[in-house]
mmCIF file of C-alpha atoms and ligand atoms in Angstrom:
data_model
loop_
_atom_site.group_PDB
_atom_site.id
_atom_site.type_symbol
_atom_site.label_atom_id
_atom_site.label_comp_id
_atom_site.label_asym_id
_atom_site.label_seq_id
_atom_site.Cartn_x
_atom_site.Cartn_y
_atom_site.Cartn_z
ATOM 1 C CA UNK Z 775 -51.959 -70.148 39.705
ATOM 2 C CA UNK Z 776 -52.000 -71.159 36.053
ATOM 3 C CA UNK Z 777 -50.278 -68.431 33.936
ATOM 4 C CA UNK Z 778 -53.327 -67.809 32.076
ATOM 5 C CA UNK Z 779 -54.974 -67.267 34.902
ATOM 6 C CA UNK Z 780 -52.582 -64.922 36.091
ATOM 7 C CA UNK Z 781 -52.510 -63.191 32.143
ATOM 8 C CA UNK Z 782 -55.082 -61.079 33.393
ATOM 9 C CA UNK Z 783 -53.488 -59.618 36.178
ATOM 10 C CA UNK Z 784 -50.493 -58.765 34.528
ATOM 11 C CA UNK Z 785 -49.997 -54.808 34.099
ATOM 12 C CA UNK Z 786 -47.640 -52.176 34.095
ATOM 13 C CA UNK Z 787 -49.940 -49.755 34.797
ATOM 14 C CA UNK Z 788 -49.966 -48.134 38.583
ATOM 15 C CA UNK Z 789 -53.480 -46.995 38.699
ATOM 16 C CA UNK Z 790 -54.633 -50.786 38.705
ATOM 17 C CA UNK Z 791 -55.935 -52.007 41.863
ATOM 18 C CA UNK Z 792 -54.625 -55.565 41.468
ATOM 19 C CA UNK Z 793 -51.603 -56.330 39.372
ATOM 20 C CA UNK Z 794 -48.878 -58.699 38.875
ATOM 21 C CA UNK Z 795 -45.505 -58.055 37.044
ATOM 22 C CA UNK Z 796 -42.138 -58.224 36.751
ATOM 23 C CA UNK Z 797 -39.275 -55.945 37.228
ATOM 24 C CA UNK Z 798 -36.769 -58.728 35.519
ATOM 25 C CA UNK Z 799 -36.900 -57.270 31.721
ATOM 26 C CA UNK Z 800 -34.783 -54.045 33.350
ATOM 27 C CA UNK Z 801 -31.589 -53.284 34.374
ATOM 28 C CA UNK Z 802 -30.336 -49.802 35.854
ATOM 29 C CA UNK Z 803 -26.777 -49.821 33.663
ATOM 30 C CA UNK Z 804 -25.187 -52.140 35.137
ATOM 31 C CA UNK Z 805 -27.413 -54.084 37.801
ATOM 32 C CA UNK Z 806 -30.077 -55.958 36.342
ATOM 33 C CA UNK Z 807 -33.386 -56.093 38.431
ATOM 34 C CA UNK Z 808 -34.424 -59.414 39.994
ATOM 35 C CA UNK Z 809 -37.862 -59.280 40.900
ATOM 36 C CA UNK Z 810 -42.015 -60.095 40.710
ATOM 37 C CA UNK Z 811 -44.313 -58.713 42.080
ATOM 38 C CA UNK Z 812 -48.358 -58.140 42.884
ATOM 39 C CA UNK Z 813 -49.242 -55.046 44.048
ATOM 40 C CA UNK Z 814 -52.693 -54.331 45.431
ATOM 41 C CA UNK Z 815 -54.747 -52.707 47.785
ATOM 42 C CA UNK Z 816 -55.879 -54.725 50.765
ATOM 43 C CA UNK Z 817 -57.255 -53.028 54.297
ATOM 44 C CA UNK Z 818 -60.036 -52.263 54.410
ATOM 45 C CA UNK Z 819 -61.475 -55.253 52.418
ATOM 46 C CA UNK Z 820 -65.315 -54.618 53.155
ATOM 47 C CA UNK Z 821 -64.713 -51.743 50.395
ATOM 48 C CA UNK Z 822 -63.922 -51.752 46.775
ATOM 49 C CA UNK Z 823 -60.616 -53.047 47.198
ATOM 50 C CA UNK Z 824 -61.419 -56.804 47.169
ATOM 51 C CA UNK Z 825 -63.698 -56.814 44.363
ATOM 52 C CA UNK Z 826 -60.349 -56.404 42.650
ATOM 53 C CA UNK Z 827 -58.884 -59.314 44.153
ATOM 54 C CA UNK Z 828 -58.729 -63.036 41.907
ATOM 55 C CA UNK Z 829 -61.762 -64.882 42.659
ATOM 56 C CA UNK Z 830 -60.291 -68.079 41.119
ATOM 57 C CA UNK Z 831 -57.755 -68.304 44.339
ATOM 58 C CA UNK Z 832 -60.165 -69.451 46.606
ATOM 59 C CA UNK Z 833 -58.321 -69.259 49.986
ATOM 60 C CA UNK Z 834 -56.392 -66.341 48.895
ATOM 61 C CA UNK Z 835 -59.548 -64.216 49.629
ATOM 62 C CA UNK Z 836 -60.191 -65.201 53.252
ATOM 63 C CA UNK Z 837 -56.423 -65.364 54.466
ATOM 64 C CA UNK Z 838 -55.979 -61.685 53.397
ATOM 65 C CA UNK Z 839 -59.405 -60.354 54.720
ATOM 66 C CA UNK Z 840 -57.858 -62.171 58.161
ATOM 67 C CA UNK Z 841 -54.041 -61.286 57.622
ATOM 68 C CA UNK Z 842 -54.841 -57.460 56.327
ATOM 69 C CA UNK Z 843 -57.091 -56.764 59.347
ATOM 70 C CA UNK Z 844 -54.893 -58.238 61.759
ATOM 71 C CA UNK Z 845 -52.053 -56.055 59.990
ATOM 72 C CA UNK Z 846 -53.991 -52.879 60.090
ATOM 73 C CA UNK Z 847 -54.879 -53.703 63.946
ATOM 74 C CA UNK Z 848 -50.782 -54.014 64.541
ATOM 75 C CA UNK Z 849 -49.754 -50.569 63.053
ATOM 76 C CA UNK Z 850 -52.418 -48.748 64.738
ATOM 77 C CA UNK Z 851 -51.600 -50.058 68.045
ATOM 78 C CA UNK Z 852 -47.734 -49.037 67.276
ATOM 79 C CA UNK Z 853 -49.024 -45.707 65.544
ATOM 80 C CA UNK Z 854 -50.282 -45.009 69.539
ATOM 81 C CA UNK Z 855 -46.821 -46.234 71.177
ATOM 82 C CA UNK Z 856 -44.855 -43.904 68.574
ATOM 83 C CA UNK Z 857 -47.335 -41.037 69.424
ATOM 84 C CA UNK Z 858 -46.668 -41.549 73.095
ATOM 85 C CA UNK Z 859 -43.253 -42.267 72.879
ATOM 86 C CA UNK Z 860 -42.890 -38.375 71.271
ATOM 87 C CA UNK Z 861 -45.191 -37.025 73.686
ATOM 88 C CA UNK Z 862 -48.235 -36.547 71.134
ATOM 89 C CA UNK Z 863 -51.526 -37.698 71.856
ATOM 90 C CA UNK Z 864 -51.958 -41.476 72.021
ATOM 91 C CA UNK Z 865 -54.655 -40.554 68.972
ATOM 92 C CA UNK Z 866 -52.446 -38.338 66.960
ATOM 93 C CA UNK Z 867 -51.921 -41.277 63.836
ATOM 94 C CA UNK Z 868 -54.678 -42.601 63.811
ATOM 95 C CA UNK Z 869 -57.423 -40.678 61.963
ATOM 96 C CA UNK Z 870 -56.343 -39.725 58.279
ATOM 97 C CA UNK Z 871 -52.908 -39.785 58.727
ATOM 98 C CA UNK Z 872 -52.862 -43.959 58.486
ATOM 99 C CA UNK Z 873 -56.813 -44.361 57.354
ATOM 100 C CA UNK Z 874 -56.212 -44.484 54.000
ATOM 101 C CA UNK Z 875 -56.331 -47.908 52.172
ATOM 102 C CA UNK Z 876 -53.262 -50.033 52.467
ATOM 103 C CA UNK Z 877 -50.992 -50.717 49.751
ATOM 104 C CA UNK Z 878 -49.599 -54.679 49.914
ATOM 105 C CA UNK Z 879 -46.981 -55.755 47.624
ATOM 106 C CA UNK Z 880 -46.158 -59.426 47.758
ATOM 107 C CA UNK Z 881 -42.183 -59.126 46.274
ATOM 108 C CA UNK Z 882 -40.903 -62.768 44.992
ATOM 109 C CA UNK Z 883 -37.144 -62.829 44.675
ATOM 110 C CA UNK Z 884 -36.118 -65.828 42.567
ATOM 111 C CA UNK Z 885 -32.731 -66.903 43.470
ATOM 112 C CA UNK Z 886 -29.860 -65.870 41.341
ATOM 113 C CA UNK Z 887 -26.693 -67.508 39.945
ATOM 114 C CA UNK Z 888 -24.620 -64.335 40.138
ATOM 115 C CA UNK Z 889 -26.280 -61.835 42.727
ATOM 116 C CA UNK Z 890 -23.522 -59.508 41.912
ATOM 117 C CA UNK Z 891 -25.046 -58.710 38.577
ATOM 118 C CA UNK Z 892 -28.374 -58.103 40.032
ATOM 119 C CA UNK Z 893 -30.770 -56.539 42.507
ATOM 120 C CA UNK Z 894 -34.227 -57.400 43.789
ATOM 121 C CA UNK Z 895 -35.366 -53.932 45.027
ATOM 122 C CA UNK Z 896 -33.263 -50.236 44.130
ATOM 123 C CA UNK Z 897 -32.555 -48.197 47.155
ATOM 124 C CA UNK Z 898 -35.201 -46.258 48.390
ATOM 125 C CA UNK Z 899 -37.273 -44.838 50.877
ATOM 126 C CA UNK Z 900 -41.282 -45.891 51.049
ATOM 127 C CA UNK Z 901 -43.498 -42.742 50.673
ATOM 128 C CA UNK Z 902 -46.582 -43.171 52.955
ATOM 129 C CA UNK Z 903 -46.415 -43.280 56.600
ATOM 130 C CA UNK Z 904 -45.490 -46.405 58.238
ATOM 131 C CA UNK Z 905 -44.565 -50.151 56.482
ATOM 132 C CA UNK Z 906 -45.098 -53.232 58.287
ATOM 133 C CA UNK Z 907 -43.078 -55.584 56.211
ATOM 134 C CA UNK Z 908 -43.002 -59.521 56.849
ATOM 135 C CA UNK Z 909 -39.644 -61.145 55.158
ATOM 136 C CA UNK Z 910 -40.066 -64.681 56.830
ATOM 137 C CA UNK Z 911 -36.798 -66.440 56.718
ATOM 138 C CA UNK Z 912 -34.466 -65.553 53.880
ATOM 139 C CA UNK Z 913 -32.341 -62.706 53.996
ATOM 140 C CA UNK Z 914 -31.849 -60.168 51.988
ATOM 141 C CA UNK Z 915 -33.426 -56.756 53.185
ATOM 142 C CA UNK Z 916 -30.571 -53.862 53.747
ATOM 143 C CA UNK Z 917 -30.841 -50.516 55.202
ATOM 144 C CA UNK Z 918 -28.407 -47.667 54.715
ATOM 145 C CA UNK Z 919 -26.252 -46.630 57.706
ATOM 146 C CA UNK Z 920 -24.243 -43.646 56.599
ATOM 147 C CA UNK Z 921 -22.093 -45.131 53.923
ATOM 148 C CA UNK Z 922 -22.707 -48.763 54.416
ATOM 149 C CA UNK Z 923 -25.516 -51.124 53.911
ATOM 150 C CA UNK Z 924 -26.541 -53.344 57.087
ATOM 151 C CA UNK Z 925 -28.367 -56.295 56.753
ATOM 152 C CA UNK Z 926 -31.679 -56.645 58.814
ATOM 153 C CA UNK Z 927 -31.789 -60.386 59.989
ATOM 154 C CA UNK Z 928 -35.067 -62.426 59.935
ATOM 155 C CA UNK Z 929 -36.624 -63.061 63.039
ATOM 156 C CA UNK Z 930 -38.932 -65.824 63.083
ATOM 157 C CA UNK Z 931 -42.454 -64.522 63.119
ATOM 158 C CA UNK Z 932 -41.243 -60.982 63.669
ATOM 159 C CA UNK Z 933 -42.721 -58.159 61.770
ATOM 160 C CA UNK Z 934 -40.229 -55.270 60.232
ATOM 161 C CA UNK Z 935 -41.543 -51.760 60.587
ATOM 162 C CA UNK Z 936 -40.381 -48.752 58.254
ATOM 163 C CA UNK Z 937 -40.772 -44.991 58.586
ATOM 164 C CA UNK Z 938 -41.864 -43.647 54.922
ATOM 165 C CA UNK Z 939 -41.780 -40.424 54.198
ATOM 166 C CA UNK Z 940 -45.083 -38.962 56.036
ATOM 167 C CA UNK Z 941 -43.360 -40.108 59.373
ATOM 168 C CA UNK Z 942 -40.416 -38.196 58.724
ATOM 169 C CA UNK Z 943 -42.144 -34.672 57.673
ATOM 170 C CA UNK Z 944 -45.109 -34.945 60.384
ATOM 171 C CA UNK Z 945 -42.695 -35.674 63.149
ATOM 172 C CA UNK Z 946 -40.401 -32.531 61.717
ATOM 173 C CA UNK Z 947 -37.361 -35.174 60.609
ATOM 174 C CA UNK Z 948 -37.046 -36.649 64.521
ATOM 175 C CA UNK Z 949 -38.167 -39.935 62.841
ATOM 176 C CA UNK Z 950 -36.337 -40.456 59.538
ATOM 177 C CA UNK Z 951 -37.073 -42.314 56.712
ATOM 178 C CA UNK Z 952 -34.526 -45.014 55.982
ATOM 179 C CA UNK Z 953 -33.025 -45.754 53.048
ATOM 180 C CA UNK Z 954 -33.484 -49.471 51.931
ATOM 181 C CA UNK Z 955 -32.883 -52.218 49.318
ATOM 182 C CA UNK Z 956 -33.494 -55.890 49.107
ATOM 183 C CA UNK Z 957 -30.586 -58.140 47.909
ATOM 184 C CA UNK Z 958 -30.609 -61.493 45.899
ATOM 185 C CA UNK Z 959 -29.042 -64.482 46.719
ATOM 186 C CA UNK Z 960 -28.578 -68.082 44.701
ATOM 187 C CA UNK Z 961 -29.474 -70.165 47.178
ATOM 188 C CA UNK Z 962 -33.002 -69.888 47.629
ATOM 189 C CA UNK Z 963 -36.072 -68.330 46.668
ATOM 190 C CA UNK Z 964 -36.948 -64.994 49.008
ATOM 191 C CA UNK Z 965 -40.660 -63.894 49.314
ATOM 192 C CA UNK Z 966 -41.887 -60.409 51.455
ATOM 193 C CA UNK Z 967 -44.967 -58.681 52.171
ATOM 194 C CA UNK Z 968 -44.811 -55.704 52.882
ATOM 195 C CA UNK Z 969 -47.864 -53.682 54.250
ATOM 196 C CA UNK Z 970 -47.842 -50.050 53.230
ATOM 197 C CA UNK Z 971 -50.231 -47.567 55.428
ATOM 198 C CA UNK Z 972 -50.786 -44.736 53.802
ATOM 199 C CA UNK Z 973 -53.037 -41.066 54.588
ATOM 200 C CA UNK Z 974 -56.022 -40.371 53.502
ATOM 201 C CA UNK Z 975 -55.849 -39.018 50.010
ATOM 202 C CA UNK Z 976 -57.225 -35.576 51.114
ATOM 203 C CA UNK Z 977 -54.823 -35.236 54.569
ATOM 204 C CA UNK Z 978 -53.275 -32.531 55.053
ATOM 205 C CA UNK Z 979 -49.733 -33.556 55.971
ATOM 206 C CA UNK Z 980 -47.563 -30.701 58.292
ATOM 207 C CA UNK Z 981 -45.165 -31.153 60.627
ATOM 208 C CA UNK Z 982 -46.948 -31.695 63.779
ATOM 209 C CA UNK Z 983 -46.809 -28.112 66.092
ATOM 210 C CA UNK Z 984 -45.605 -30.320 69.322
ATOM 211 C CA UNK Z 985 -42.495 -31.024 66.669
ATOM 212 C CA UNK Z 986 -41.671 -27.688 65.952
ATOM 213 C CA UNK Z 987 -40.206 -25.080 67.676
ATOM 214 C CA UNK Z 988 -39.787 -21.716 65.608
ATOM 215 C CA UNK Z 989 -36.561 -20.590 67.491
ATOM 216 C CA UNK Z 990 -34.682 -24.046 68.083
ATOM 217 C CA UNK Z 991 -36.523 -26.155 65.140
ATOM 218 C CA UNK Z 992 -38.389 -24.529 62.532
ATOM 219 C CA UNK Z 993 -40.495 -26.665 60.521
ATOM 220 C CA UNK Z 994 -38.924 -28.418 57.605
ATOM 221 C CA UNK Z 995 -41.414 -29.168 55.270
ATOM 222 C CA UNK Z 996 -44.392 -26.341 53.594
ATOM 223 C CA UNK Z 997 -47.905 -28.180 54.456
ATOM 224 C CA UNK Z 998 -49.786 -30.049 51.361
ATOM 225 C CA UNK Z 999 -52.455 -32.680 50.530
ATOM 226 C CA UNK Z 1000 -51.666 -36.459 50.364
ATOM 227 C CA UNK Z 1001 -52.707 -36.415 47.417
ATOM 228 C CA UNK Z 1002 -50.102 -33.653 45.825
ATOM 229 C CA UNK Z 1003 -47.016 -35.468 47.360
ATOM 230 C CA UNK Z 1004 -48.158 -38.224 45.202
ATOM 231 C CA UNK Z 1005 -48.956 -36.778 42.406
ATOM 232 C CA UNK Z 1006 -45.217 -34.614 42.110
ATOM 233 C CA UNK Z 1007 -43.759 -38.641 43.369
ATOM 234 C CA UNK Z 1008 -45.377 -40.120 40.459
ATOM 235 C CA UNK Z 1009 -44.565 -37.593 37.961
ATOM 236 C CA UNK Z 1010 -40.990 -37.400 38.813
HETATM 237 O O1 AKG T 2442 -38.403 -57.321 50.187
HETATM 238 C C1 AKG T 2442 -38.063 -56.567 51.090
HETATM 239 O O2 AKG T 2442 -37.514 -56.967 52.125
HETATM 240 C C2 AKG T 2442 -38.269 -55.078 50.957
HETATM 241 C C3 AKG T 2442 -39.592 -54.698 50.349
HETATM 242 C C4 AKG T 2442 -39.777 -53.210 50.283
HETATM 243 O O3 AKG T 2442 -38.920 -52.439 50.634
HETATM 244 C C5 AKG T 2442 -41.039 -52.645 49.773
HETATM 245 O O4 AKG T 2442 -41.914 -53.418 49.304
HETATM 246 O O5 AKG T 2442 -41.182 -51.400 49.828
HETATM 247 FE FE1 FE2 T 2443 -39.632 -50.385 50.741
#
């Protein structure tokens, strides 16, 4: 895309629904961030989210109607496999908990002559419920172990999926939220998608009842709105 066709696009400001930028103008102290970015929201595309989307891209349009659905499809059918696999009902994700509209970020790591100085995502944990993250084949994701950082390997055509937040307080801390970064190298360019599934605005989020046991395991987290974790995240 022509840069003034992307000039449009370009924002700083989180409330847009489609937005390019880059994180390379900042540096945390001593690391110096490595990193653009378009940040959007994609499933369900029948609603206002792709009227946001660039019109001039013409097969940009149908390949993430296709690849969004398809997504969306995935991490409900895993949603049901986690709910089973902690004894909840096979349903127990899937209404408002992961209805909300998805948040994709397509991250562009440009290689780097000295990745020690720098750092294409800061450590951190994703806030919704569940990311489904495609990093095709360059490496460069890491996720916290204790006190060391392990590097998740590519595997072709393999999808990686990450707890956020809402996972870890609904399921009472049995699922955690990892800790995770993504590294530069200067050998070659390193593109990811990741796919974040977020609640309903309005859901109430609690630690499920089947998860807590007042004796053994009391619950961990007070019960609030989507929408209020959100708000505190964004203000902090
Ligand atoms: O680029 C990656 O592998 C990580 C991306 C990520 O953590 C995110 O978009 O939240
Ligand atoms: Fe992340």
């Amino acid at each position: 895309m022509p840069a003034e066709d992307k000039l449009p696009y370009c924002s700083y400001d989180m409330s847009k629904r489609f937005r390019l930028a880059t994180s390379t103008f900042y540096d945390s102290g001593e690391t110096r961030y490595w990193h653009d970015y378009i940040k959007f929201r994609g499933y369900p595309a029948s609603n206002q989210n792709a009227r946001h989307w660039p019109s001039k891209l013409v097969n940009f349009t149908p390949s993430l109607v296709e690849y969004s659905a398809a997504v969306h499809e995935l991490a409900q059918t895993i949603l049901c496999l986690i709910a089973e696999g902690l004894g909840l009902d096979g349903t127990f994700f899937t209404g408002n908990l992961s209805r909300g509209d998805t948040h994709m970020s397509i991250n562009y790591y440009p290689p780097c002559p000295d990745p020690t100085l720098t750092m294409g995502l800061l450590a951190h944990c994703d806030r919704h419920l569940l990311t489904v993250l495609s990093q095709a084949d360059v490496a460069g994701l890491q996720a916290r172990h204790g006190e060391r950082w392990l590097l998740v390997h590519p595997i072709p055509g393999a999808f990686v999926i990450n707890f956020g937040h809402q996972m870890q307080i609904v399921t009472n801390r049995v699922l955690a939220s990892v800790e995770h970064r993504a590294v530069t190298n200067s050998a070659a360019v390193r593109m990811s998608v990741a796919t974040h599934v977020h609640p309903t605005d309005g859901c109430r989020i609690r630690p499920a009842s089947e998860m807590v046991d007042e004796a053994m395991n009391p619950a961990r987290y007070r019960e609030f709105a989507f929408r209020e974790f959100m708000e505190a995240y964004d203000a902090a």
